[in-house]
Structures are given as structure tokens and as C-alpha cells.
mmCIF file with all atom_site columns, C-alpha atoms in Angstrom:
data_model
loop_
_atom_site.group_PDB
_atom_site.id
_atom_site.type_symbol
_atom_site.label_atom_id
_atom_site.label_alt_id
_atom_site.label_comp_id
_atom_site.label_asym_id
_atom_site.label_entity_id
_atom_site.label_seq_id
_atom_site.pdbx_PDB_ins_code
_atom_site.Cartn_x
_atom_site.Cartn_y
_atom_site.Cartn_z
_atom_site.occupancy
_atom_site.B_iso_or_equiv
_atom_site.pdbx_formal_charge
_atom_site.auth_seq_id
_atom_site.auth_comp_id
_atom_site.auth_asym_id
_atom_site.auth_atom_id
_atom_site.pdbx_PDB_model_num
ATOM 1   C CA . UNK H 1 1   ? -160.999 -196.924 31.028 1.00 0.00 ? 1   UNK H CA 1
ATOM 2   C CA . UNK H 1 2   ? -161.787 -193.446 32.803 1.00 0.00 ? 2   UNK H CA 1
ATOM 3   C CA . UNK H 1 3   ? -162.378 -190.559 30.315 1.00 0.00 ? 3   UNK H CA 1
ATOM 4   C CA . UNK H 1 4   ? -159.040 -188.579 29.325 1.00 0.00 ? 4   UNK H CA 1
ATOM 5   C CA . UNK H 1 5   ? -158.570 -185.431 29.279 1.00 0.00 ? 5   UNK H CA 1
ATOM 6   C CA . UNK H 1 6   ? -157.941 -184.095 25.651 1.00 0.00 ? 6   UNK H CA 1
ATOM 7   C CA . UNK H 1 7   ? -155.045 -181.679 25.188 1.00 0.00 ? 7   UNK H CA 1
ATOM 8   C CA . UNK H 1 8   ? -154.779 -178.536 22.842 1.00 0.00 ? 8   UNK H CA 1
ATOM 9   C CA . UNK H 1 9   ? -152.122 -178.217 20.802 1.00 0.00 ? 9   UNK H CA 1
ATOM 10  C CA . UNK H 1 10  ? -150.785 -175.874 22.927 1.00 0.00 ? 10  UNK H CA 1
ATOM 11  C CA . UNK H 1 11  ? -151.036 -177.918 26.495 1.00 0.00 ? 11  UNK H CA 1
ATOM 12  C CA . UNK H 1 12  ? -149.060 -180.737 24.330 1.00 0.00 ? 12  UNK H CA 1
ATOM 13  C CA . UNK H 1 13  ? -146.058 -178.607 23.614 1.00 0.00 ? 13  UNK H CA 1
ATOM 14  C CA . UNK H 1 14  ? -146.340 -176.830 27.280 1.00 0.00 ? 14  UNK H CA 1
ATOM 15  C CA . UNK H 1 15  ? -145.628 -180.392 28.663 1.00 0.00 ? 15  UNK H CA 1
ATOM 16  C CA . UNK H 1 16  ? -142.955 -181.309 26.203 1.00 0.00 ? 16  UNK H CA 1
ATOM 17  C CA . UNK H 1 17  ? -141.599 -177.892 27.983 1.00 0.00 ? 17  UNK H CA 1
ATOM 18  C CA . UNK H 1 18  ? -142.092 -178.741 31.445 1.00 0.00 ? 18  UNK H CA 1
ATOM 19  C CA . UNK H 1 19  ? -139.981 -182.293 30.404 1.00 0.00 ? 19  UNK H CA 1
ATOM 20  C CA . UNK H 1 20  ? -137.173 -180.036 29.634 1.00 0.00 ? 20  UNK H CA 1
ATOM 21  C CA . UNK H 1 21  ? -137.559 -178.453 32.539 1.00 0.00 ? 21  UNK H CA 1
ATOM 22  C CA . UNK H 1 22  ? -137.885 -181.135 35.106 1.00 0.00 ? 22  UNK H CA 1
ATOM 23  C CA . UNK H 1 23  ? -134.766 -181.720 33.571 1.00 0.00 ? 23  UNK H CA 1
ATOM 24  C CA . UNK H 1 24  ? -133.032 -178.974 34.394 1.00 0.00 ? 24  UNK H CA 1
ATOM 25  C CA . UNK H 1 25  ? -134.231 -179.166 37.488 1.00 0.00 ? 25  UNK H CA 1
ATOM 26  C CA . UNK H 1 26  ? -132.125 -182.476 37.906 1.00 0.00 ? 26  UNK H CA 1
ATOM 27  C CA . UNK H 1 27  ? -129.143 -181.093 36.940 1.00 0.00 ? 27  UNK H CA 1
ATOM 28  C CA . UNK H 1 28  ? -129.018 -179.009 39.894 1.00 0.00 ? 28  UNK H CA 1
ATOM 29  C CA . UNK H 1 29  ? -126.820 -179.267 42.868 1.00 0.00 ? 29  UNK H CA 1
ATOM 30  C CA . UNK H 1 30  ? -129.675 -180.655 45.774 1.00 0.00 ? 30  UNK H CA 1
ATOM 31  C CA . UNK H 1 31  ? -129.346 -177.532 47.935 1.00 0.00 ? 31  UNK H CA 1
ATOM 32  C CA . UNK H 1 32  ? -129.954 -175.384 44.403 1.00 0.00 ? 32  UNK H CA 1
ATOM 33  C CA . UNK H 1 33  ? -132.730 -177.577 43.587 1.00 0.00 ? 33  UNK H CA 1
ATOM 34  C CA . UNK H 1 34  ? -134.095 -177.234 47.605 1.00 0.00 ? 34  UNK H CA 1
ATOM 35  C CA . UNK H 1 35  ? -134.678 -173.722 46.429 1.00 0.00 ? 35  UNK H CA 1
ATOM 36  C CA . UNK H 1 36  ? -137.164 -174.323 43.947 1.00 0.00 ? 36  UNK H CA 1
ATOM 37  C CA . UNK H 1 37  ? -138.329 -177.174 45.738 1.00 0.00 ? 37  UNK H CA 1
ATOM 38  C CA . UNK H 1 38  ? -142.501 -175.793 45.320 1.00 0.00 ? 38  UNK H CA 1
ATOM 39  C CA . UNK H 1 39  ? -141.922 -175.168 41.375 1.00 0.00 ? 39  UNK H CA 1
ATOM 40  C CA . UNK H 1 40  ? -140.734 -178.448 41.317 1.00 0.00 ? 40  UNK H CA 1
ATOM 41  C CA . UNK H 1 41  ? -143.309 -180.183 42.809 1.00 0.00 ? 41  UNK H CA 1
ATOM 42  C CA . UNK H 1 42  ? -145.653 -178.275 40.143 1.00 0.00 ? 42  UNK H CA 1
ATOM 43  C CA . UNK H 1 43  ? -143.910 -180.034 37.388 1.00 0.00 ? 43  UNK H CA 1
ATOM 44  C CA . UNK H 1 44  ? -143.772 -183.407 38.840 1.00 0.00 ? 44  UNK H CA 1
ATOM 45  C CA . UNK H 1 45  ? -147.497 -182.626 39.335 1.00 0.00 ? 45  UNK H CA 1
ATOM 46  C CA . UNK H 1 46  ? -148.418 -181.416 36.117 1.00 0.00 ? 46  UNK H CA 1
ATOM 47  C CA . UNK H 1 47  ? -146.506 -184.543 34.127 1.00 0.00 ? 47  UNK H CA 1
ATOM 48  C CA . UNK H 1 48  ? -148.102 -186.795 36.530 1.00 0.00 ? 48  UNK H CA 1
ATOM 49  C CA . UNK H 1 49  ? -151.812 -186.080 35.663 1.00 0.00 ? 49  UNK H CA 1
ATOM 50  C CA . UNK H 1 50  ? -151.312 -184.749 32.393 1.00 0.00 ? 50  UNK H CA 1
ATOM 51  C CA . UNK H 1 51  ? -149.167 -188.714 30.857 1.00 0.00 ? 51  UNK H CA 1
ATOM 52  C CA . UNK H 1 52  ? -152.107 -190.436 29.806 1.00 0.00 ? 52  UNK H CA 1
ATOM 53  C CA . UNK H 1 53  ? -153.927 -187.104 27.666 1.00 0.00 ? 53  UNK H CA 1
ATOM 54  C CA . UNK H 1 54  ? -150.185 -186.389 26.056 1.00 0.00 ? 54  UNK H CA 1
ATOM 55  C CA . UNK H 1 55  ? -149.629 -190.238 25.158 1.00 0.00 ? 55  UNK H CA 1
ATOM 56  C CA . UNK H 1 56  ? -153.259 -189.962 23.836 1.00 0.00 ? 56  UNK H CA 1
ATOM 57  C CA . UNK H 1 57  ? -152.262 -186.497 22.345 1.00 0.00 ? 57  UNK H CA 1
ATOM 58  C CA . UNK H 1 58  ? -149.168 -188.074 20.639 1.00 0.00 ? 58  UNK H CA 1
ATOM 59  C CA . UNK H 1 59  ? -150.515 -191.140 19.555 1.00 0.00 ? 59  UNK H CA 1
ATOM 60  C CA . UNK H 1 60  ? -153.283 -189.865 18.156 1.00 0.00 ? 60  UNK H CA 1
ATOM 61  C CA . UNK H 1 61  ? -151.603 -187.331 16.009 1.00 0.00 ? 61  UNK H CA 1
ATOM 62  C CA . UNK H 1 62  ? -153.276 -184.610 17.985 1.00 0.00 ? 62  UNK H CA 1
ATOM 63  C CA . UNK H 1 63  ? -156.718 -185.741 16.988 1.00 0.00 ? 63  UNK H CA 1
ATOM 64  C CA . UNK H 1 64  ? -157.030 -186.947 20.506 1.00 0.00 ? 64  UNK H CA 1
ATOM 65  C CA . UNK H 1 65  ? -159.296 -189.649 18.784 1.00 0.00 ? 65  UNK H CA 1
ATOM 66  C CA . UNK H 1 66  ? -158.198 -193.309 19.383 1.00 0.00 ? 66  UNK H CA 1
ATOM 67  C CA . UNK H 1 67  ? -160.448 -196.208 19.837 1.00 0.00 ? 67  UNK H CA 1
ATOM 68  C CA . UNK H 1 68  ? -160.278 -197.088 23.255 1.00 0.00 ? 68  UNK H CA 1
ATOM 69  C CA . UNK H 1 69  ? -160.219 -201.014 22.987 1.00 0.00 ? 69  UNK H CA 1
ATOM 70  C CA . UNK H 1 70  ? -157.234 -200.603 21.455 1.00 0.00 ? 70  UNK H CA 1
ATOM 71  C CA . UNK H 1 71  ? -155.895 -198.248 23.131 1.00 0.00 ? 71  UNK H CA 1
ATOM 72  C CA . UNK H 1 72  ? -156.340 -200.547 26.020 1.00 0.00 ? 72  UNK H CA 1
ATOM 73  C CA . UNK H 1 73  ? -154.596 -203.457 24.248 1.00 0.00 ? 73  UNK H CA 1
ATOM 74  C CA . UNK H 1 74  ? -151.976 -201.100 23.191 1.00 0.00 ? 74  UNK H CA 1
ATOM 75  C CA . UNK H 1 75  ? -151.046 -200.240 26.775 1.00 0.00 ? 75  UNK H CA 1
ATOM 76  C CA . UNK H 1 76  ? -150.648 -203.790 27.984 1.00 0.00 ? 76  UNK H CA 1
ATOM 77  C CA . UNK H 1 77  ? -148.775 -204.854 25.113 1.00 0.00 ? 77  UNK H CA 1
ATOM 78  C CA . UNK H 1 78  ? -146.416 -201.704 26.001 1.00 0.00 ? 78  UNK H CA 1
ATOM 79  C CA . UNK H 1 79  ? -146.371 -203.184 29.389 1.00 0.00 ? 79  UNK H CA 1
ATOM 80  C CA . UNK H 1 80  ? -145.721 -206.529 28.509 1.00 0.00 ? 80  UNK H CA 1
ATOM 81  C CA . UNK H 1 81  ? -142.621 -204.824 26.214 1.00 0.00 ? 81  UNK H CA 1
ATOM 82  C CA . UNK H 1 82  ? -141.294 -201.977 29.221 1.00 0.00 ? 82  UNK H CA 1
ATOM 83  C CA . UNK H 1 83  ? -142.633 -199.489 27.139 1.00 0.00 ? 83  UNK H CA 1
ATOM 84  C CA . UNK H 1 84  ? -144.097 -197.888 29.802 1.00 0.00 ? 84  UNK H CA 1
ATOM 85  C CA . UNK H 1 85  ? -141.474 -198.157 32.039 1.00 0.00 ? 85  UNK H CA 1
ATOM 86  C CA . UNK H 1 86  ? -138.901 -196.806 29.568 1.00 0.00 ? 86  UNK H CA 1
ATOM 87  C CA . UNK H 1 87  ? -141.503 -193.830 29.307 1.00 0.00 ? 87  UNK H CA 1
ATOM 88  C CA . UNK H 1 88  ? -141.563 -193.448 32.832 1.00 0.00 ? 88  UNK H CA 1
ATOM 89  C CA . UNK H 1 89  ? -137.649 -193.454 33.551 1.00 0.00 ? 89  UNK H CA 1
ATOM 90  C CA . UNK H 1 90  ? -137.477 -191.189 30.375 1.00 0.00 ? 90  UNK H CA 1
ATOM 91  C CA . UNK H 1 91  ? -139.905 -188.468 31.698 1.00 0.00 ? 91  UNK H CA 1
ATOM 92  C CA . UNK H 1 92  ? -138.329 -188.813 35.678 1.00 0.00 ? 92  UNK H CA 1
ATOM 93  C CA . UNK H 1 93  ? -134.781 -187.733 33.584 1.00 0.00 ? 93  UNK H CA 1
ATOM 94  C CA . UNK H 1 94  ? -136.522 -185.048 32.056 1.00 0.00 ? 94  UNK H CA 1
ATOM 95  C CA . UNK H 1 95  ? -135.191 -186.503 28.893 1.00 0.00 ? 95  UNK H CA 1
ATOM 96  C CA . UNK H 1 96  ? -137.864 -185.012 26.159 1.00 0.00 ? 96  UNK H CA 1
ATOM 97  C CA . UNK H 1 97  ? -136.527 -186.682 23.090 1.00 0.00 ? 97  UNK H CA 1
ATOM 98  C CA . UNK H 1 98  ? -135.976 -189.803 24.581 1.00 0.00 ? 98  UNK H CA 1
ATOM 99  C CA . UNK H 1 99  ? -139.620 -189.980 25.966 1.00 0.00 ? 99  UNK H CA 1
ATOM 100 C CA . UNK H 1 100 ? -141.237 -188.626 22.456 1.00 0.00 ? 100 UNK H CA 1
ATOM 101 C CA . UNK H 1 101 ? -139.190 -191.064 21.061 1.00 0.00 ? 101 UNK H CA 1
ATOM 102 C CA . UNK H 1 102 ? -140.897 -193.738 23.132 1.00 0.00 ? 102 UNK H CA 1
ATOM 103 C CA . UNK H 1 103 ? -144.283 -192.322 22.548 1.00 0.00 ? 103 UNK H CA 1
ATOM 104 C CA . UNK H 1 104 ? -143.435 -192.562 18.676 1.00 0.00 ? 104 UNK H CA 1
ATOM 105 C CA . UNK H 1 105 ? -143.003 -196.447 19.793 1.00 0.00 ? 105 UNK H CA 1
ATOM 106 C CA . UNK H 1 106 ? -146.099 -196.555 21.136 1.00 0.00 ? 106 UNK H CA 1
ATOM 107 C CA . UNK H 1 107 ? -147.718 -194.763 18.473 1.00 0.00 ? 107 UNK H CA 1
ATOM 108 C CA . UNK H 1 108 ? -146.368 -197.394 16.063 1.00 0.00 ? 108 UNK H CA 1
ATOM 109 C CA . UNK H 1 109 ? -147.680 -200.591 18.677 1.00 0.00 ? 109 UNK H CA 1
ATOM 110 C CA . UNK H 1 110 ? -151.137 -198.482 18.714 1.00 0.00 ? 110 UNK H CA 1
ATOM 111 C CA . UNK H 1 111 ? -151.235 -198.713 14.627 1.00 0.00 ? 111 UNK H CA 1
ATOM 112 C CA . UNK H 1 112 ? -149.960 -202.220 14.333 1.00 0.00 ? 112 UNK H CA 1
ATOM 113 C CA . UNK H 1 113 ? -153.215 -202.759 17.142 1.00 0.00 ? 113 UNK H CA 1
ATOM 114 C CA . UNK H 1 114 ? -155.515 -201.124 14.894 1.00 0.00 ? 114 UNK H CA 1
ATOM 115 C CA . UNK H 1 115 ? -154.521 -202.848 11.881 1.00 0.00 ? 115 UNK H CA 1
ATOM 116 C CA . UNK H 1 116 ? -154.513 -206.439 13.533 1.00 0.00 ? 116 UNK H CA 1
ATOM 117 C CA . UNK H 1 117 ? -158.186 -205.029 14.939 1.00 0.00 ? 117 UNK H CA 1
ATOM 118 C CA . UNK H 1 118 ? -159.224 -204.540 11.165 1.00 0.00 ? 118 UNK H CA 1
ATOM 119 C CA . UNK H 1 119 ? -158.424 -207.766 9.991  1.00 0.00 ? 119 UNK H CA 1
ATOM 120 C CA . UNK H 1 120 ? -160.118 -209.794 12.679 1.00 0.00 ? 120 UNK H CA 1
ATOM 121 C CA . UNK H 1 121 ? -163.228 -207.408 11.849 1.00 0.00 ? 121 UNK H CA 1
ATOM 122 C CA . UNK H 1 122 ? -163.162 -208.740 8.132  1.00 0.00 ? 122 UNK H CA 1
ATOM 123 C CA . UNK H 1 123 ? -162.245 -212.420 9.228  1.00 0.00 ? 123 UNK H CA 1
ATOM 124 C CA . UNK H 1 124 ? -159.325 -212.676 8.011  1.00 0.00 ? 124 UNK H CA 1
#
């Protein structure tokens, strides 16, 4: 897995706001949105490469430490589910709640992970 950028505190509640405002961005009428077709672009931009450090971000509490094993499993078992997918479609609606409510889901698969990882480590 490549190395992930970690996110501040700060850069994890700047892209809950840039959600929002992708957003409101869809609400508009297409020749309003035309307007602010460049700012737009930076948002779609800026949620694109910053998914993977916020879901890390999220997950890990904002410790932005997580084992990255599981981590791994986590995501293909959130693949397997549509997690990711229902992240996705969440974030492309500039739904905020809806997509932290889906990272909450994945923070939950990404404990049940470690806790399944912990028992094989002691055999049992």
C-alpha cells in the first residue's frame, strides 16, 4: 500500500467543508454552476486525493495510526460489502453526514479486523 498522507485536525474538518460544498455546488442550476466551473474542479480535486488520508483520518480517530494489514483487509471487505461505493456516491452528492456516516461503518469493519487480527495472534 503507498504511504498516506496524514491529515491535521484541521485539513480533516476543511474536507468535511469542501463535502458541503461540492454540495452546494450540485444544487445549482448548470449554467450557475458553469460559472464556478474552476472552483469546482478544485473541490472535486481536493476530495479526490485527499479520500484515502480522511478515511485513514476518521478511522483512526485522528491518530492517523492504523496497522496497514488491516487496513488493507478492511478495504476489501468494504468492497466486498459496497462500502466504498456507498462512500463514493455519498461524497459525489456532497452529502457530509451520509459519507461520515459511512466512514463510521468502516471504522467499525476496521475494529472488528483488528480484533479478529488479535485473536488469530494468540491462537485462538
Amino acid at each position: 500500500m503507498d504511504r498516506i498522507k496524514l491529515l491535521s485536525d484541521e485539513e480533516a474538518a476543511y474536507y468535511v467543508t469542501q463535502i458541503t460544498r461540492r454540495g452546494k455546488a450540485n444544487a445549482l442550476p448548470p449554467e450557475q454552476l458553469a460559472k464556478y466551473k474552476k472552483a469546482y474542479d478544485g473541490i472535486t480535486t481536493h476530495l479526490k486525493e485527499n479520500f484515502r488520508p480522511y478515511l485513514v483520518y476518521y478511522v483512526s480517530s485522528g491518530k492517523n495510526r492504523l496497522s496497514e494489514p488491516i487496513l488493507a483487509e478492511t478495504i476489501e471487505k468494504a468492497k466486498a460489502i459496497d462500502l466504498f461505493q456507498n462512500l463514493n456516491n455519498a461524497l459525489s452528492a456532497g452529502d457530509a453526514d451520509t459519507f461520515n456516516w459511512y466512514c463510521w461503518l468502516m471504522k467499525l469493519l476496521y475494529r472488528v479486523e483488528e480484533h479478529e487480527q488479535k485473536k488469530r495472534d494468540k491462537g485462538v
